[in-house]
PDB file of C-alpha atoms in Angstrom:
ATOM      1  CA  UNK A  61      98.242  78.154  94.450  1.00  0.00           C
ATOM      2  CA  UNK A  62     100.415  81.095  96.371  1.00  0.00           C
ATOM      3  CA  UNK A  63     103.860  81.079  96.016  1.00  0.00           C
ATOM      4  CA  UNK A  64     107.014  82.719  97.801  1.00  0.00           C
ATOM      5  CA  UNK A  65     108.930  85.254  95.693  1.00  0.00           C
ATOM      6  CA  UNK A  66     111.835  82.814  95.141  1.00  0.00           C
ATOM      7  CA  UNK A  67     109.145  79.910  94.382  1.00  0.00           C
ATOM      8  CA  UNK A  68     107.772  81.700  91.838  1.00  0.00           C
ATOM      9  CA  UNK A  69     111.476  83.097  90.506  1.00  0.00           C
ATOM     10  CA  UNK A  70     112.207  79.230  90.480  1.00  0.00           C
ATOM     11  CA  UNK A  71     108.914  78.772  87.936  1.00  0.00           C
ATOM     12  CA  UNK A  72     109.729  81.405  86.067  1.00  0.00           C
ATOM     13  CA  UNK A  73     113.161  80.402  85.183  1.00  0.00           C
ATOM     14  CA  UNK A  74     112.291  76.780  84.819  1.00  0.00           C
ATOM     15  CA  UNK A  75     109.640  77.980  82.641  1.00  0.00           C
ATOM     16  CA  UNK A  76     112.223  79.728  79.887  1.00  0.00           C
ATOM     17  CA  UNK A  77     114.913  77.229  80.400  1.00  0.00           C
ATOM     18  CA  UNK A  78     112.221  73.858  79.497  1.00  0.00           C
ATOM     19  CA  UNK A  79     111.936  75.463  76.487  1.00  0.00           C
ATOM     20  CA  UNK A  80     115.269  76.855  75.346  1.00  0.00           C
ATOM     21  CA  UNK A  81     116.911  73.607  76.541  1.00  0.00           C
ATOM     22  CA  UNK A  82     113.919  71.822  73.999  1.00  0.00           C
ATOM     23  CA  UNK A  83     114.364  74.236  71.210  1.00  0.00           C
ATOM     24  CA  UNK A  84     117.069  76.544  71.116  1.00  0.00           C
ATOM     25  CA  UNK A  85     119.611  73.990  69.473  1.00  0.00           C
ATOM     26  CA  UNK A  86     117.257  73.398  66.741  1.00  0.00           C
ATOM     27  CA  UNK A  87     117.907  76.437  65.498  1.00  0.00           C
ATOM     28  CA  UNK A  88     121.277  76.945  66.213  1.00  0.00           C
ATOM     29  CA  UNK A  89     123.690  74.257  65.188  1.00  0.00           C
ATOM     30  CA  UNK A  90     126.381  74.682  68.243  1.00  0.00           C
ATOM     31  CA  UNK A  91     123.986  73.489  70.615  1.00  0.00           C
ATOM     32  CA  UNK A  92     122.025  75.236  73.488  1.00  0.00           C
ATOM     33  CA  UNK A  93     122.873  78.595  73.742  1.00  0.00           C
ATOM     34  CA  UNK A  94     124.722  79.821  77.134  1.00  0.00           C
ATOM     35  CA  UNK A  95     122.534  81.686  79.798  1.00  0.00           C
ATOM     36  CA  UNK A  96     123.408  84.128  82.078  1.00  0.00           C
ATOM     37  CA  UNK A  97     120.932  84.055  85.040  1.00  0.00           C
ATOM     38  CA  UNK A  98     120.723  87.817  86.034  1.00  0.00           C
ATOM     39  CA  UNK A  99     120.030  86.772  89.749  1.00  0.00           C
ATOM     40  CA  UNK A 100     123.091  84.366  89.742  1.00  0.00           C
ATOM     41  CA  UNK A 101     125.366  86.501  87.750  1.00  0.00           C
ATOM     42  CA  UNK A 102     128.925  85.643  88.303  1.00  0.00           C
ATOM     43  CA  UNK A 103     131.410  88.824  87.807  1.00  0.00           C
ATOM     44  CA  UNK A 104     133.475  85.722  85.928  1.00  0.00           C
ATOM     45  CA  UNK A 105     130.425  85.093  83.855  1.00  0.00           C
ATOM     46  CA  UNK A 106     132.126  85.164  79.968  1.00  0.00           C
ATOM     47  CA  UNK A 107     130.334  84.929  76.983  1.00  0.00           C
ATOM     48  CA  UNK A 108     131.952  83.417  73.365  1.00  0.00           C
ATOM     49  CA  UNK A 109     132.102  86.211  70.369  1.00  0.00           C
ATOM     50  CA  UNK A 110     130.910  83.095  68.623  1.00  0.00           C
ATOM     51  CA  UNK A 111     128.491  82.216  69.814  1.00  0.00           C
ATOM     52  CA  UNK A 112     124.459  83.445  70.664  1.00  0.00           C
ATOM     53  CA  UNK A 113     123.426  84.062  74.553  1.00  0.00           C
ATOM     54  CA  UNK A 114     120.753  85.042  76.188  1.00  0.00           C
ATOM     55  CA  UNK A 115     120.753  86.778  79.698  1.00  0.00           C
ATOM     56  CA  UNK A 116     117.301  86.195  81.784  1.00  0.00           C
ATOM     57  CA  UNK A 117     116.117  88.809  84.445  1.00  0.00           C
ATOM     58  CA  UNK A 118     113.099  88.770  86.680  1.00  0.00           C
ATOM     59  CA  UNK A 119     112.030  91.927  88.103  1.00  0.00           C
ATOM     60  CA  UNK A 120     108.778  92.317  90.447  1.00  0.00           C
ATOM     61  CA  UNK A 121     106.898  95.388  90.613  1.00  0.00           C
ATOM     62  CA  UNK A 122     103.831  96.692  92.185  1.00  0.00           C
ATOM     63  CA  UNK A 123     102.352  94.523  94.747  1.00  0.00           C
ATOM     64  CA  UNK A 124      98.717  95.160  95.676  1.00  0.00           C
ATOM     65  CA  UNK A 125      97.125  93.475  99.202  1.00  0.00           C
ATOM     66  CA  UNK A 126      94.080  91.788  97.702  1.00  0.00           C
ATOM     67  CA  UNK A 127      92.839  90.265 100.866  1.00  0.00           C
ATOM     68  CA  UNK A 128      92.272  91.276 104.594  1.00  0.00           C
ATOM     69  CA  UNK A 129      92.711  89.151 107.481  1.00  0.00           C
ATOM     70  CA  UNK A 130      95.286  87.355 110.270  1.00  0.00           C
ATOM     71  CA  UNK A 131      98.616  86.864 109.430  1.00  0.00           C
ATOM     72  CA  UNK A 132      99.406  83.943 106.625  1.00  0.00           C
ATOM     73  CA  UNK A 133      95.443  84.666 105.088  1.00  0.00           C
ATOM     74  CA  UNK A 134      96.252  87.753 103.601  1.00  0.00           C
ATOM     75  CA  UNK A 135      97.296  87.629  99.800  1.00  0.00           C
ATOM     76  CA  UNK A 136      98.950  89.486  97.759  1.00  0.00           C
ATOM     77  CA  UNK A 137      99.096  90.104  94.308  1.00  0.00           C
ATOM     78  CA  UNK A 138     102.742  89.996  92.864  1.00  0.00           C
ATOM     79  CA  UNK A 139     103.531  91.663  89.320  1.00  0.00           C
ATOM     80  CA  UNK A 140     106.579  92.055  87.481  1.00  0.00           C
ATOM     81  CA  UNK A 141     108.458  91.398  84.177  1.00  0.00           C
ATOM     82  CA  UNK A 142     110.609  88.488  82.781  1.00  0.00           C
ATOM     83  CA  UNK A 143     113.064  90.137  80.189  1.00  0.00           C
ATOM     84  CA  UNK A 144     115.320  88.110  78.299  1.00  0.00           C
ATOM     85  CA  UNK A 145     117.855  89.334  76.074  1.00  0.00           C
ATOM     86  CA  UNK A 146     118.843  87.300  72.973  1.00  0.00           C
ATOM     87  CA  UNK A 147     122.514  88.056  72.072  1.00  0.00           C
ATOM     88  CA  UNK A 148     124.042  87.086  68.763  1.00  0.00           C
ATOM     89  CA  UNK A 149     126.786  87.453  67.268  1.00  0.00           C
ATOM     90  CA  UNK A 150     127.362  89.806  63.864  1.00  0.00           C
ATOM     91  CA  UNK A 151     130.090  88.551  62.623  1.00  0.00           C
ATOM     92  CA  UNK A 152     127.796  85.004  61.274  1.00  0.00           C
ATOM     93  CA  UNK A 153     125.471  85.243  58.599  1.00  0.00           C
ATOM     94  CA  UNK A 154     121.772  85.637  59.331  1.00  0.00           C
ATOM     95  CA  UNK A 155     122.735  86.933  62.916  1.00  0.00           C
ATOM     96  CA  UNK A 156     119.452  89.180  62.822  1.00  0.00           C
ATOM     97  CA  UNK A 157     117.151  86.193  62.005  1.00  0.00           C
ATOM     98  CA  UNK A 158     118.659  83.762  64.413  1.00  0.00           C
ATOM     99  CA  UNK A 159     118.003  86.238  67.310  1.00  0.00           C
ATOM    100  CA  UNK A 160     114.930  86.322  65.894  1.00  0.00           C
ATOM    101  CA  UNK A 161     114.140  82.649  65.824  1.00  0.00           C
ATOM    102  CA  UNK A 162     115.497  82.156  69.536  1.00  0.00           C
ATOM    103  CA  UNK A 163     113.581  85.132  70.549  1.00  0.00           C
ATOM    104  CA  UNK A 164     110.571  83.526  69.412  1.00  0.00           C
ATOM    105  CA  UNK A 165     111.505  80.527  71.778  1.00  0.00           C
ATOM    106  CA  UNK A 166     111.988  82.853  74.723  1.00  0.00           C
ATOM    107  CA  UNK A 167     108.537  84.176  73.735  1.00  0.00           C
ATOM    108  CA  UNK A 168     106.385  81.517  73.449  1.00  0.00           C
ATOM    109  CA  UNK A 169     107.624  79.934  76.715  1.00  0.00           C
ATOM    110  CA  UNK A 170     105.564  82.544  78.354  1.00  0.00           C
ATOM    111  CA  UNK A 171     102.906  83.394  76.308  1.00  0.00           C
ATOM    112  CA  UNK A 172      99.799  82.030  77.270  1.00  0.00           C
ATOM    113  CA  UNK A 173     101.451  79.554  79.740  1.00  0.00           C
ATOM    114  CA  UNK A 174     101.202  79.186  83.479  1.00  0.00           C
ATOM    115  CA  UNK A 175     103.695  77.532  85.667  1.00  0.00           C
ATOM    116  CA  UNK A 176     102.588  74.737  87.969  1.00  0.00           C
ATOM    117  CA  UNK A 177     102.660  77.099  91.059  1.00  0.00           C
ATOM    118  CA  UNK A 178     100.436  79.433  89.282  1.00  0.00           C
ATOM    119  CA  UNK A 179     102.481  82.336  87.926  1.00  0.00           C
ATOM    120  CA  UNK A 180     100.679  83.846  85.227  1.00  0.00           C
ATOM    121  CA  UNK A 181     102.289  85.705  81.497  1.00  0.00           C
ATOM    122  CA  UNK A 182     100.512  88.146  79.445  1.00  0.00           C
ATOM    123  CA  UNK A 183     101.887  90.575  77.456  1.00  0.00           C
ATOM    124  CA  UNK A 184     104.646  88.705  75.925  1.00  0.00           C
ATOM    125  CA  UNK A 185     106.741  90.797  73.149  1.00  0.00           C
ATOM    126  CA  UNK A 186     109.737  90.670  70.983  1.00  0.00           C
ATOM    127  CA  UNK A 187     111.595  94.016  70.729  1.00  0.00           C
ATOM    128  CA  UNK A 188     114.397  94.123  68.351  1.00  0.00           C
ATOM    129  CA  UNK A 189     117.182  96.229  69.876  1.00  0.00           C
ATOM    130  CA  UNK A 190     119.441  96.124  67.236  1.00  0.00           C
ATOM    131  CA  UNK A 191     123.316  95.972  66.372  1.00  0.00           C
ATOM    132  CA  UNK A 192     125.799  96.648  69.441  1.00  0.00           C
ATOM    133  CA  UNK A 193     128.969  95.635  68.124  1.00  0.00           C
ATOM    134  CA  UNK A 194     129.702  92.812  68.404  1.00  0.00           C
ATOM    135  CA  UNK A 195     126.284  91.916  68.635  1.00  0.00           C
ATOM    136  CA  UNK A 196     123.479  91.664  67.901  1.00  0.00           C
ATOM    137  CA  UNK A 197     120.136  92.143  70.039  1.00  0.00           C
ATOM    138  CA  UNK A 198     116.726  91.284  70.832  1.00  0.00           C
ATOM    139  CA  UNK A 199     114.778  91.781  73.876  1.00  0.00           C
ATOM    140  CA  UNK A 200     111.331  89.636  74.550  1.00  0.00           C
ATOM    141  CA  UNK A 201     109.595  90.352  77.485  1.00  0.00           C
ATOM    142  CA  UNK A 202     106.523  89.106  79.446  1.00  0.00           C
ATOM    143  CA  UNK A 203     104.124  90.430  82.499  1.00  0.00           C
ATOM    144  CA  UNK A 204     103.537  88.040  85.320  1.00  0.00           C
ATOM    145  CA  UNK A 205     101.422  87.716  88.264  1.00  0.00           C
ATOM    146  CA  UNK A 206     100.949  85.115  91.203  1.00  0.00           C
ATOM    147  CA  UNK A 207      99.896  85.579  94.648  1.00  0.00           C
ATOM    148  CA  UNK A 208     101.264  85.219  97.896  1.00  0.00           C
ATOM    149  CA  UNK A 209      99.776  84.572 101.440  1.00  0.00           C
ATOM    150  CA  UNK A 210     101.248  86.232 104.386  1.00  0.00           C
TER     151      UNK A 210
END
């Protein structure tokens, strides 16, 4: 099914959130972990040196015309990257293997999976940054696709 680019931003969100809203506070005690939505970043937006975060960004890419024809039967092939980046803090023990285990979450919301729209994730990886004091961090990303008439 084609999407719009903010449809399929939309999916993609909803897509991480399901499952960090489902899972995240089973490994961390304090609850669900705060998110800062890259496209809705707030200059206000403040994080607890407490407490794990994550900050989500969608980026879109190369976008190849797949199709020929009149105006709204011509699609296009979107692709991009979802990066999330799993904060935690170093001052509680086992900081490196909770931002581990939430990374994990963030992974396997994409990987494999397909939103209801149609947006696609392959590719999906867990990339340990390391310490930036006063955290610290893991990346996990994951390659999408959908397509778009126009």
């Amino acid at each position: 099914m084609p999407l719009t680019t903010p449809q399929a931003r939309d999916e993609i969100l909803t897509r991480f959130y399901d499952d960090w809203r489902a899972k995240a506070a089973l490994v961390w005690s304090g609850g669900v972990p705060q998110v800062i939505w890259d496209a809705k970043e707030e200059k206000g937006d403040k994080v607890r040196p407490d407490r794990p975060w994550a900050r989500v960004s969608v980026q879109h890419n190369v976008s190849p015309q797949r199709t020929f024809g009149e105006p709204g039967n011509r699609r296009f092939e979107r692709l991009g990257i979802v990066i999330v980046q799993v904060f935690t803090p170093m001052s509680i023990e086992q900081s490196v293997t909770l931002a581990e285990d939430l990374g994990i979450i963030a992974r396997d919301a994409f990987e494999g999976r397909t939103t209801p729209g149609g947006v696609w994730f392959r590719n999906a990886r867990l990339q340990e940054v390391g310490p930036d004091d006063p955290w610290w961090q893991l990346n996990v990303s994951a390659e999408f696709t959908y397509d778009e008439l126009k």
